[in-house]
Amino acid sequence: MSDPSPITRGFHGRSKDNTDHRLPPGQYLTTDFPVLSAGPTPHTSQDQWDFMIDAGGPALARWSWAEFLALPSEDVTVDIHCVTHWSKFGTHWRGVSLDTLLDLAGRQAPYLLARCDGGYTTNLALEDVTGGKAWVVYQYEGQPIAPEHGGPVRLLVPHLYFWKSAKWVRSLHLMPQDQPGFWESFGYNNHGDPWKEERYWNQ
Ligand SMILES: Nc1nc2c(c(=O)[nH]1)N[C@H]1C(S)=C(S)[C@@H](COP(=O)(O)O)O[C@H]1N2
Ligand SMILES: [Mo]
């Protein structure tokens, strides 16, 4: 009997059909959307909210909520992979690509640090966030992103483990040199490619 949808397979997604090539090593498939947060969910009112790109000095670009929503946006459908071993297939998001945001900032740097309300940070190399690989998203499955999943906006970097997809992101800090973010300084791998199982430093 064939299963029409690998997603209905649930937790035990090892199979001979097309699940395998979409599931990185050591991961299992879930249809849930677990919440993983290192602290409380921040709530920033829309009139207080802005999004900024800087390189240490004054802002290179800054958008209010209304300005951010007016930027060219894209719909993306991606699989996501958490270092705690769950993967979720075919998630739908809408947001602004980092290519667009960095173009508008008019500056590039080899590394950046995403900074969030609540103090969480994560570091990324420019090559991992340009070329259609990363977005700042404000919709999940056609709805505003729920606060516990990072609303109003979160980073989405689906080709890396999900801790790189910073929730409640408020700014991108461009850096000439790499600098570890929150989990990266507590032993998570600096890069986090799920296909190479780059989970921790000591692996
Ligand atoms: N600001 C912030 N972003 C964060 C985290 C966090 O604790 N704070 N946790 C990360 C981790 S470890 C994971 S797996 C995902 C979880 O996202 P979710 O709660 O929407 O599943 O968010 C990432 N982004
Ligand atoms: Mo995670």
XYZ file of C-alpha atoms and ligand atoms in Angstrom:
228
model
C 0.000 0.000 0.000
C 1.402 3.364 -0.867
C 1.234 6.317 1.458
C 0.113 9.418 -0.455
C 1.828 11.809 1.916
C 5.080 11.310 3.796
C 3.801 13.912 6.266
C 1.044 11.608 7.553
C 3.716 9.123 8.479
C 4.450 10.987 11.677
C 7.318 10.191 13.991
C 8.563 7.005 12.358
C 9.389 8.421 8.991
C 12.127 5.990 7.934
C 10.788 4.603 4.721
C 11.750 3.564 1.233
C 9.767 6.313 -0.456
C 10.807 9.914 -0.959
C 10.887 10.657 2.797
C 14.493 9.529 3.046
C 16.096 11.989 0.682
C 14.352 14.883 2.422
C 15.209 13.787 5.962
C 18.745 14.635 7.116
C 20.652 11.995 9.108
C 19.568 11.525 12.722
C 16.277 13.377 12.232
C 12.692 12.144 12.591
C 9.650 13.596 10.891
C 6.940 15.317 12.899
C 3.754 17.132 11.974
C 3.761 19.026 15.294
C 5.373 22.407 15.583
C 7.332 22.242 18.855
C 8.192 25.504 20.621
C 11.828 25.878 21.697
C 12.712 29.145 23.385
C 15.616 29.926 25.699
C 13.547 32.496 27.600
C 10.123 34.094 27.822
C 8.259 35.208 24.699
C 8.769 38.962 24.255
C 5.829 41.125 23.245
C 6.770 44.310 21.413
C 3.943 46.603 20.330
C 3.764 47.456 16.637
C 4.474 51.144 17.154
C 7.639 50.286 19.131
C 8.779 47.740 16.582
C 11.398 48.439 13.933
C 13.894 46.432 11.965
C 17.434 47.631 11.490
C 20.647 46.762 9.712
C 23.863 48.191 11.107
C 27.601 47.677 10.909
C 28.506 49.062 14.314
C 27.804 52.717 13.560
C 24.504 54.394 12.775
C 21.759 52.320 11.134
C 22.384 51.573 7.458
C 18.674 50.902 7.049
C 15.666 50.995 9.308
C 12.051 50.050 8.688
C 8.927 50.623 10.758
C 6.323 47.851 10.816
C 4.353 49.449 7.972
C 7.512 50.034 5.939
C 8.652 46.471 6.456
C 5.332 45.059 5.240
C 5.601 47.245 2.124
C 8.944 45.693 1.082
C 8.965 43.189 -1.799
C 8.099 39.835 -0.251
C 8.232 36.193 -1.273
C 6.327 33.033 -0.433
C 8.606 30.176 0.530
C 7.890 26.512 1.176
C 10.688 24.752 3.033
C 11.578 21.799 5.244
C 12.915 22.741 8.689
C 15.291 20.752 10.899
C 15.862 21.239 14.635
C 19.061 20.082 16.312
C 16.857 18.258 18.880
C 16.145 15.834 15.978
C 12.711 16.841 14.740
C 12.139 17.846 11.145
C 9.002 19.275 9.615
C 8.331 19.172 5.881
C 6.680 21.716 3.616
C 6.261 24.698 5.931
C 4.903 27.852 4.237
C 6.182 31.310 5.087
C 5.991 34.808 3.658
C 8.616 37.480 4.142
C 11.449 39.546 2.749
C 14.619 37.875 1.504
C 17.927 38.892 3.046
C 19.153 39.606 -0.490
C 16.564 42.388 -0.654
C 17.300 43.706 2.849
C 21.077 43.745 2.376
C 20.710 45.402 -1.041
C 18.672 48.165 0.554
C 21.237 48.554 3.336
C 23.840 49.078 0.619
C 26.600 47.320 2.519
C 27.817 43.759 2.833
C 30.131 42.075 5.299
C 31.408 38.506 5.510
C 29.456 37.770 8.734
C 26.375 38.941 10.518
C 24.815 38.581 13.928
C 21.030 38.442 14.175
C 19.840 40.200 17.323
C 16.460 39.592 18.888
C 14.101 41.004 21.445
C 14.925 39.111 24.631
C 18.660 39.112 23.892
C 19.010 35.957 21.772
C 21.606 36.145 19.017
C 22.858 33.851 16.282
C 25.732 34.284 13.851
C 25.672 33.576 10.140
C 28.125 33.829 7.275
C 27.058 36.078 4.399
C 27.190 33.125 1.986
C 24.577 31.319 4.129
C 22.054 34.156 3.948
C 22.419 35.415 0.357
C 21.421 33.832 -2.945
C 17.839 33.057 -1.897
C 18.695 31.137 1.279
C 17.311 33.312 4.081
C 14.300 35.505 4.819
C 12.855 37.667 7.538
C 9.341 36.215 7.622
C 6.102 37.597 9.048
C 3.572 34.954 7.977
C 3.370 31.244 8.717
C 0.766 29.161 6.869
C -0.950 32.331 5.673
C -1.337 33.838 9.145
C 0.712 36.240 11.246
C 3.432 34.230 13.025
C 2.306 33.265 16.542
C 4.363 35.012 19.258
C 5.796 31.736 20.587
C 7.070 30.900 17.077
C 8.802 34.252 16.700
C 6.097 36.726 15.704
C 5.948 39.427 14.605
C 9.000 38.452 12.534
C 11.635 35.752 12.648
C 14.622 34.820 10.613
C 14.197 31.768 8.384
C 17.387 30.002 7.325
C 16.003 26.576 6.486
C 19.185 24.982 5.129
C 20.747 25.250 8.617
C 19.486 23.822 11.928
C 16.543 25.807 13.206
C 18.393 27.557 16.054
C 19.799 29.809 13.303
C 16.226 30.901 12.502
C 16.157 33.552 15.207
C 12.716 34.380 16.602
C 11.715 37.989 17.374
C 14.646 39.224 15.286
C 15.037 42.999 15.347
C 18.365 43.682 13.687
C 21.147 42.329 11.541
C 24.582 43.417 12.686
C 27.172 43.220 9.879
C 30.638 42.146 11.035
C 34.077 41.897 9.430
C 34.865 38.918 11.670
C 32.776 36.015 12.924
C 31.458 36.122 16.468
C 29.472 33.305 18.111
C 25.824 33.854 18.950
C 23.899 32.549 21.965
C 23.825 28.782 21.328
C 27.056 28.873 19.367
C 28.844 30.086 22.521
C 27.175 27.288 24.570
C 28.567 24.468 22.475
C 26.378 24.332 19.403
C 28.233 24.090 16.124
C 29.159 27.389 14.555
C 27.668 26.487 11.184
C 24.859 23.963 11.762
C 24.376 22.142 8.450
C 21.832 19.352 9.144
C 23.025 17.276 6.170
C 26.507 17.120 7.728
C 25.065 16.737 11.247
C 26.927 19.823 12.409
C 25.162 19.756 15.794
C 27.800 20.550 18.424
C 31.407 21.694 18.658
C 32.648 18.446 20.183
C 31.064 16.041 17.704
N 14.978 34.627 19.867
C 15.079 33.281 19.876
N 15.098 32.637 18.699
C 15.197 31.295 18.681
C 15.314 30.551 19.876
C 15.291 31.255 21.094
O 15.393 30.682 22.188
N 15.169 32.632 21.053
N 15.447 29.183 19.812
C 15.979 28.633 18.572
C 15.856 27.209 18.517
S 16.978 26.297 19.421
C 14.960 26.592 17.713
S 14.943 24.919 17.477
C 13.918 27.377 17.020
C 12.565 26.898 17.456
O 11.560 27.604 16.803
P 10.061 27.267 17.157
O 9.888 27.497 18.639
O 9.228 28.142 16.300
O 9.894 25.808 16.826
O 14.001 28.754 17.269
C 15.311 29.245 17.358
N 15.217 30.665 17.475
Mo 16.721 24.055 18.568
